[in-house]
Amino acid sequence: MMNEKKQKVKLDKNDLKLLNSGQGLKTLFSKEEIDLVSSLKKLKELKQIESLRIELVKVQDWIRKNNKKVIVIFEGRDAAGKGSVIKGLTAFINPRHYKTVALPKPSKDQQGEWYFKRYVEKLPRPGEIVFFDRSWYNRAVVEPVHGFCSKEDYDIFMGQVNEFERMLFESENIIFKIFLKISKEEQARRLMEINSNPLKKWRMTPVDSKAQDLWNEYSKYENAMFERTDTKIAPWTILDGEIRNQALISSLEHIVDKIPYKDEDL
């Protein structure tokens, strides 16, 4: 008969309080086998997310009261979790003072217009935050990878984008450019999960289905994007997107840290 090794877990008062809460009990008994270590880790993450969301509510109030304009761009590979992080960020802020933008493929008329025009139309009003689930940087990566734009279109974009963002900055827009980074293996796992789930399968696009085969091509254009568009006024922030809760925490921390709000002002 084999001796079973029992894992000893030392709990303090705060740990016990977390575990004895409604969320704690739900997390603890969510699986057949109780795992105190992983349950506590998850509960502490949820507690941290809650605290950061409270700060984001304060941030939004400061933005509204001071008529600030905030642009938050999320870029990343297919299935990197951009939409999920944006949902996590906006879960408890005032819906009257933010909007999420995920533009579809441009129409024929839009294809003949200045590339940035349809994005300009979605920019924030004073007192508003706009979250872009993909942005004008489609032209820096997705479009050239899949042949949706010509080399000339790409070159023109890369020549204009820094100046475009300088104009946004000088028009008193606060700009965040966040890139969620995931591994090829994690992307494959997520795409398989989406494709096998009847409730999520609609999200699988022809572009998504080619993501793994074009991995290296994506890398080439992403590297060029970072090298040429990482500027002092609009720098890129690359966050680890492998673990969903951690990606949300990192995004919350980054935004809360960079907005100069103060509790006493509120």
XYZ file of C-alpha atoms in Angstrom:
266
model
C 0.000 0.000 0.000
C 1.413 3.375 -1.058
C 1.667 6.188 1.452
C -0.204 9.262 0.338
C 1.653 12.526 0.783
C -0.558 15.198 2.272
C 0.140 18.741 1.262
C 0.182 21.101 4.236
C -1.198 24.554 3.613
C -0.784 27.263 6.228
C -3.713 29.689 6.165
C -3.795 33.144 7.735
C -6.896 35.126 8.722
C -7.169 36.776 5.313
C -6.986 33.390 3.560
C -9.765 32.017 5.777
C -11.887 35.084 5.137
C -11.489 34.631 1.389
C -12.307 30.922 1.524
C -15.371 31.466 3.739
C -16.902 34.028 1.372
C -19.551 33.112 -1.179
C -17.043 33.402 -4.013
C -14.513 31.425 -1.977
C -16.810 28.480 -1.369
C -17.917 28.504 -4.997
C -14.284 28.419 -6.170
C -13.264 25.813 -3.605
C -16.004 23.358 -4.564
C -16.028 24.058 -8.308
C -14.033 20.860 -8.960
C -14.400 17.305 -7.698
C -11.015 17.441 -5.987
C -10.496 20.324 -3.566
C -7.252 22.215 -4.203
C -6.632 24.876 -1.565
C -3.502 26.270 -3.227
C -5.034 26.877 -6.661
C -8.337 28.052 -5.135
C -6.548 30.621 -2.975
C -4.487 31.791 -5.936
C -7.632 32.305 -8.018
C -9.436 34.074 -5.168
C -6.506 36.445 -4.649
C -6.499 37.214 -8.376
C -10.237 37.952 -8.265
C -9.719 40.183 -5.225
C -6.958 42.046 -7.042
C -9.167 42.469 -10.111
C -11.964 43.840 -7.921
C -9.609 46.383 -6.302
C -8.266 47.507 -9.674
C -11.780 47.809 -11.106
C -12.661 50.161 -8.255
C -9.657 52.288 -9.240
C -10.747 52.209 -12.893
C -14.172 53.554 -11.858
C -12.319 56.424 -10.175
C -10.182 56.898 -13.283
C -13.281 57.133 -15.464
C -14.821 59.682 -13.075
C -11.643 61.775 -13.294
C -11.702 61.543 -17.106
C -15.334 62.644 -17.184
C -14.926 65.537 -14.725
C -11.813 66.829 -16.474
C -13.104 66.366 -20.044
C -10.172 64.139 -20.964
C -10.170 61.961 -24.089
C -8.695 58.473 -23.761
C -7.915 56.001 -26.553
C -7.109 52.415 -25.548
C -5.948 50.227 -28.441
C -5.756 46.456 -28.045
C -3.795 44.503 -30.631
C -2.528 40.921 -30.698
C -2.737 37.612 -32.506
C -6.039 35.951 -33.273
C -7.464 34.469 -30.041
C -5.066 36.534 -27.903
C -7.984 37.591 -25.694
C -8.412 41.221 -26.767
C -12.212 41.138 -26.585
C -12.210 39.294 -23.257
C -9.857 41.809 -21.647
C -11.945 44.731 -22.924
C -15.077 43.115 -21.453
C -13.232 42.711 -18.177
C -12.166 46.347 -18.203
C -15.625 47.709 -18.985
C -17.642 45.407 -16.715
C -18.306 48.038 -14.031
C -17.545 51.435 -15.520
C -20.291 53.850 -16.593
C -21.574 52.811 -20.055
C -22.543 56.416 -20.835
C -18.923 57.480 -20.910
C -17.132 54.785 -22.864
C -17.551 52.845 -26.080
C -15.966 49.751 -27.599
C -15.067 49.840 -31.293
C -14.493 46.713 -33.380
C -14.842 47.810 -36.978
C -15.832 45.320 -39.703
C -14.224 45.016 -43.105
C -14.341 48.427 -44.864
C -17.094 48.994 -47.423
C -16.322 49.809 -51.067
C -16.776 53.523 -50.392
C -14.508 53.360 -47.348
C -11.823 51.569 -49.365
C -11.541 54.680 -51.544
C -11.247 57.092 -48.601
C -8.296 58.156 -46.485
C -7.481 55.057 -44.452
C -7.730 56.724 -41.030
C -11.107 58.400 -41.729
C -13.368 55.679 -40.347
C -11.285 55.515 -37.182
C -11.359 59.288 -36.738
C -15.159 59.056 -36.688
C -14.920 56.764 -33.625
C -12.500 58.851 -31.562
C -13.540 59.839 -28.020
C -15.490 62.939 -27.143
C -14.337 64.977 -24.121
C -14.947 62.903 -20.977
C -14.986 59.585 -22.843
C -12.859 56.438 -23.180
C -12.811 54.479 -26.442
C -11.545 50.890 -26.440
C -10.434 49.677 -29.875
C -10.636 45.894 -30.357
C -8.111 46.068 -33.180
C -7.479 49.475 -34.696
C -5.800 51.242 -37.591
C -2.897 48.842 -36.950
C -4.798 46.253 -38.996
C -2.915 47.798 -41.890
C 0.423 47.221 -40.177
C -0.041 43.463 -39.689
C -3.268 41.650 -40.646
C -3.801 43.303 -44.021
C -0.302 42.794 -45.458
C -0.074 39.248 -44.046
C -3.276 38.238 -45.831
C -2.797 40.379 -48.935
C -5.741 42.667 -48.108
C -3.705 45.755 -49.012
C -0.983 46.559 -51.525
C 2.648 47.206 -50.608
C 2.053 50.853 -51.524
C -0.924 51.032 -49.119
C 1.228 49.515 -46.384
C 4.123 51.904 -47.008
C 1.818 54.937 -47.003
C 0.277 53.824 -43.711
C 3.646 53.259 -42.063
C 4.728 56.694 -43.237
C 1.627 58.415 -41.838
C 0.739 56.605 -38.608
C 3.255 58.290 -36.295
C 2.233 61.725 -37.553
C -1.452 60.759 -37.170
C -0.855 59.769 -33.540
C 1.155 62.937 -32.931
C -1.891 64.941 -34.052
C -4.095 62.922 -31.688
C -1.672 63.583 -28.849
C -1.522 67.309 -29.608
C -5.343 67.336 -29.611
C -5.113 66.219 -25.963
C -5.903 62.541 -26.462
C -4.324 60.124 -23.978
C -3.200 57.107 -26.025
C -2.636 53.535 -24.834
C -1.324 50.946 -27.305
C -1.480 47.483 -25.719
C -0.341 44.295 -27.442
C -1.381 40.967 -25.889
C 1.285 38.366 -26.569
C 0.561 34.614 -26.635
C 2.556 31.578 -27.746
C 1.859 29.600 -30.889
C 0.853 26.608 -28.745
C -1.621 28.637 -26.698
C -3.133 30.143 -29.835
C -3.608 26.651 -31.296
C -5.313 25.504 -28.089
C -7.670 28.491 -28.022
C -8.556 28.235 -31.707
C -9.339 24.538 -31.263
C -11.518 25.355 -28.256
C -13.419 28.008 -30.219
C -13.886 25.761 -33.236
C -15.187 22.840 -31.156
C -17.638 24.901 -29.096
C -21.021 25.384 -30.829
C -21.586 28.563 -28.797
C -18.294 30.097 -29.924
C -17.786 28.586 -33.371
C -19.313 31.630 -35.092
C -16.247 33.587 -33.962
C -13.944 31.489 -36.154
C -13.159 33.424 -39.345
C -11.161 32.499 -42.461
C -8.402 34.785 -41.127
C -8.368 32.867 -37.812
C -8.133 29.539 -39.597
C -4.874 30.601 -41.301
C -3.291 32.078 -38.165
C -1.111 29.088 -37.326
C 0.198 28.599 -40.865
C 1.072 32.306 -41.115
C 2.636 32.571 -37.657
C 6.104 33.574 -38.893
C 4.680 36.089 -41.371
C 2.724 37.720 -38.542
C 5.916 37.868 -36.471
C 7.773 39.677 -39.259
C 5.160 42.436 -39.586
C 4.650 42.731 -35.824
C 8.379 43.298 -35.311
C 8.374 45.975 -38.014
C 5.347 47.613 -36.370
C 7.005 47.765 -32.947
C 10.263 49.049 -34.407
C 8.696 51.824 -36.473
C 5.677 52.927 -34.400
C 6.920 52.726 -30.798
C 7.201 56.455 -30.101
C 7.628 58.579 -26.993
C 4.108 60.015 -27.245
C 2.443 56.711 -28.183
C 4.590 53.788 -27.011
C 3.660 50.129 -27.262
C 3.106 48.114 -24.096
C 3.462 44.353 -24.608
C 1.569 42.298 -22.007
C 1.579 38.548 -21.448
C -1.772 37.170 -22.622
C -1.171 33.496 -21.825
C -3.273 33.529 -18.637
C -6.546 35.408 -19.038
C -6.903 36.771 -15.495
C -3.295 37.924 -15.466
C -3.785 39.693 -18.808
C -6.752 41.557 -17.324
C -4.803 42.445 -14.163
C -1.834 43.718 -16.198
C -4.120 45.822 -18.422
C -5.944 47.310 -15.434
C -2.655 48.085 -13.669
C -1.196 49.728 -16.768
C -4.171 52.029 -17.390
C -4.685 52.937 -13.725
C -0.962 53.637 -13.307
C -0.689 55.939 -16.333
C -3.780 58.105 -15.722
C -2.871 60.951 -13.305
C -6.051 60.813 -11.193
C -6.059 61.397 -7.438
C -8.614 60.191 -4.925
C -8.784 63.598 -3.298
C -9.814 65.180 -6.606
C -12.891 62.930 -6.632
